[in-house]
mmCIF file of C-alpha atoms in Angstrom:
data_model
loop_
_atom_site.group_PDB
_atom_site.id
_atom_site.type_symbol
_atom_site.label_atom_id
_atom_site.label_comp_id
_atom_site.label_asym_id
_atom_site.label_seq_id
_atom_site.Cartn_x
_atom_site.Cartn_y
_atom_site.Cartn_z
ATOM 1 C CA UNK V 1 102.658 116.927 11.782
ATOM 2 C CA UNK V 2 103.112 118.243 8.245
ATOM 3 C CA UNK V 3 100.053 118.605 6.028
ATOM 4 C CA UNK V 4 100.164 116.603 2.796
ATOM 5 C CA UNK V 5 96.874 118.002 1.513
ATOM 6 C CA UNK V 6 94.337 120.622 2.550
ATOM 7 C CA UNK V 7 90.694 120.041 3.363
ATOM 8 C CA UNK V 8 88.253 122.910 2.730
ATOM 9 C CA UNK V 9 84.536 123.086 3.375
ATOM 10 C CA UNK V 10 82.174 124.166 0.639
ATOM 11 C CA UNK V 11 79.339 126.380 1.894
ATOM 12 C CA UNK V 12 77.416 125.080 4.960
ATOM 13 C CA UNK V 13 76.669 121.561 3.722
ATOM 14 C CA UNK V 14 79.097 119.811 6.059
ATOM 15 C CA UNK V 15 78.603 122.141 9.031
ATOM 16 C CA UNK V 16 74.819 121.641 9.024
ATOM 17 C CA UNK V 17 75.453 117.900 9.348
ATOM 18 C CA UNK V 18 78.298 118.393 11.868
ATOM 19 C CA UNK V 19 76.188 120.559 14.201
ATOM 20 C CA UNK V 20 73.632 117.745 14.606
ATOM 21 C CA UNK V 21 76.229 115.278 15.940
ATOM 22 C CA UNK V 22 77.229 114.421 19.513
ATOM 23 C CA UNK V 23 80.520 115.686 20.936
ATOM 24 C CA UNK V 24 82.101 112.222 20.549
ATOM 25 C CA UNK V 25 81.119 112.063 16.869
ATOM 26 C CA UNK V 26 82.326 115.641 16.241
ATOM 27 C CA UNK V 27 85.731 114.761 17.730
ATOM 28 C CA UNK V 28 85.980 111.629 15.580
ATOM 29 C CA UNK V 29 84.989 113.582 12.427
ATOM 30 C CA UNK V 30 87.714 116.182 13.078
ATOM 31 C CA UNK V 31 90.274 113.484 13.964
ATOM 32 C CA UNK V 32 89.567 111.681 10.667
ATOM 33 C CA UNK V 33 89.772 114.880 8.595
ATOM 34 C CA UNK V 34 93.112 115.753 10.290
ATOM 35 C CA UNK V 35 94.367 112.258 9.441
ATOM 36 C CA UNK V 36 93.408 112.746 5.775
ATOM 37 C CA UNK V 37 95.325 116.029 5.685
ATOM 38 C CA UNK V 38 98.462 114.485 7.196
ATOM 39 C CA UNK V 39 98.864 110.964 5.788
ATOM 40 C CA UNK V 40 100.702 110.382 2.516
ATOM 41 C CA UNK V 41 98.727 107.175 1.830
ATOM 42 C CA UNK V 42 95.239 107.326 3.341
ATOM 43 C CA UNK V 43 93.919 103.868 4.315
ATOM 44 C CA UNK V 44 90.738 102.862 2.463
ATOM 45 C CA UNK V 45 88.950 102.466 5.784
ATOM 46 C CA UNK V 46 89.038 106.290 6.090
ATOM 47 C CA UNK V 47 88.893 107.558 2.506
ATOM 48 C CA UNK V 48 87.577 105.792 -0.566
ATOM 49 C CA UNK V 49 86.540 106.587 -4.126
ATOM 50 C CA UNK V 50 82.866 105.914 -4.781
ATOM 51 C CA UNK V 51 82.621 103.527 -7.708
ATOM 52 C CA UNK V 52 80.656 104.707 -10.706
ATOM 53 C CA UNK V 53 81.059 108.426 -9.909
ATOM 54 C CA UNK V 54 83.177 111.097 -11.517
ATOM 55 C CA UNK V 55 85.716 111.822 -8.781
ATOM 56 C CA UNK V 56 83.477 111.543 -5.728
ATOM 57 C CA UNK V 57 85.081 110.216 -2.547
ATOM 58 C CA UNK V 58 83.734 109.380 0.875
ATOM 59 C CA UNK V 59 85.422 110.122 4.163
ATOM 60 C CA UNK V 60 84.537 107.157 6.348
ATOM 61 C CA UNK V 61 84.007 107.637 10.074
ATOM 62 C CA UNK V 62 82.934 105.088 12.647
ATOM 63 C CA UNK V 63 82.074 105.983 16.234
ATOM 64 C CA UNK V 64 80.979 102.949 18.233
ATOM 65 C CA UNK V 65 78.292 101.225 16.185
ATOM 66 C CA UNK V 66 77.461 104.392 14.239
ATOM 67 C CA UNK V 67 78.838 104.873 10.752
ATOM 68 C CA UNK V 68 79.091 108.258 9.045
ATOM 69 C CA UNK V 69 80.023 109.239 5.500
ATOM 70 C CA UNK V 70 81.171 112.629 4.313
ATOM 71 C CA UNK V 71 81.309 113.200 0.582
ATOM 72 C CA UNK V 72 84.259 115.044 -0.880
ATOM 73 C CA UNK V 73 86.180 115.569 -4.096
ATOM 74 C CA UNK V 74 89.552 116.855 -5.208
ATOM 75 C CA UNK V 75 90.280 120.271 -6.666
ATOM 76 C CA UNK V 76 93.727 121.302 -7.931
ATOM 77 C CA UNK V 77 95.499 118.120 -6.851
ATOM 78 C CA UNK V 78 96.068 118.373 -3.100
ATOM 79 C CA UNK V 79 92.887 120.250 -2.183
ATOM 80 C CA UNK V 80 89.995 118.164 -0.881
ATOM 81 C CA UNK V 81 86.605 119.876 -0.941
ATOM 82 C CA UNK V 82 84.126 118.582 1.639
ATOM 83 C CA UNK V 83 80.468 118.486 0.618
ATOM 84 C CA UNK V 84 77.615 116.864 2.567
ATOM 85 C CA UNK V 85 77.626 114.208 5.257
ATOM 86 C CA UNK V 86 75.103 111.702 6.581
ATOM 87 C CA UNK V 87 74.748 108.832 9.028
ATOM 88 C CA UNK V 88 74.828 105.492 7.260
ATOM 89 C CA UNK V 89 72.065 103.133 8.319
ATOM 90 C CA UNK V 90 72.205 100.496 5.584
ATOM 91 C CA UNK V 91 74.852 98.430 3.753
ATOM 92 C CA UNK V 92 74.679 100.494 0.580
ATOM 93 C CA UNK V 93 75.155 104.231 0.410
ATOM 94 C CA UNK V 94 71.738 105.699 -0.463
ATOM 95 C CA UNK V 95 71.537 106.832 -4.081
ATOM 96 C CA UNK V 96 69.924 110.169 -3.156
ATOM 97 C CA UNK V 97 72.911 111.014 -0.909
ATOM 98 C CA UNK V 98 75.341 110.351 -3.778
ATOM 99 C CA UNK V 99 73.185 112.411 -6.158
ATOM 100 C CA UNK V 100 73.108 115.277 -3.654
ATOM 101 C CA UNK V 101 76.916 115.169 -3.369
ATOM 102 C CA UNK V 102 77.306 115.173 -7.171
ATOM 103 C CA UNK V 103 74.969 118.175 -7.376
ATOM 104 C CA UNK V 104 77.106 120.006 -4.776
ATOM 105 C CA UNK V 105 80.261 119.112 -6.756
ATOM 106 C CA UNK V 106 78.708 120.558 -9.951
ATOM 107 C CA UNK V 107 77.654 123.697 -8.063
ATOM 108 C CA UNK V 108 81.210 124.115 -6.731
ATOM 109 C CA UNK V 109 82.762 123.648 -10.187
ATOM 110 C CA UNK V 110 80.385 126.114 -11.832
ATOM 111 C CA UNK V 111 81.193 128.782 -9.201
ATOM 112 C CA UNK V 112 84.961 128.402 -9.541
#
């Protein structure tokens, strides 16, 4: 399938999270990221803007009863930069996780 956009990983933030996951979760994470690269219109169940943030998005992954979120943001239109990820254990996304992702986004932008 043709790529519509490109996903890149900023530093080790995502990989540190990825390494801690089971094989099933790793496969689902990669499957979801591939989907985001290939679909013209990404369904909200997989990719959603986080309200109240300046351009922060979450990649949404569910494996069985486990829910995972990977923060990301756009750079230069079709480039999605992946920041940190975490396992979601409550209804609301924890504020400190969003703040961490925003800090990573600032770090990325200042290094560009």
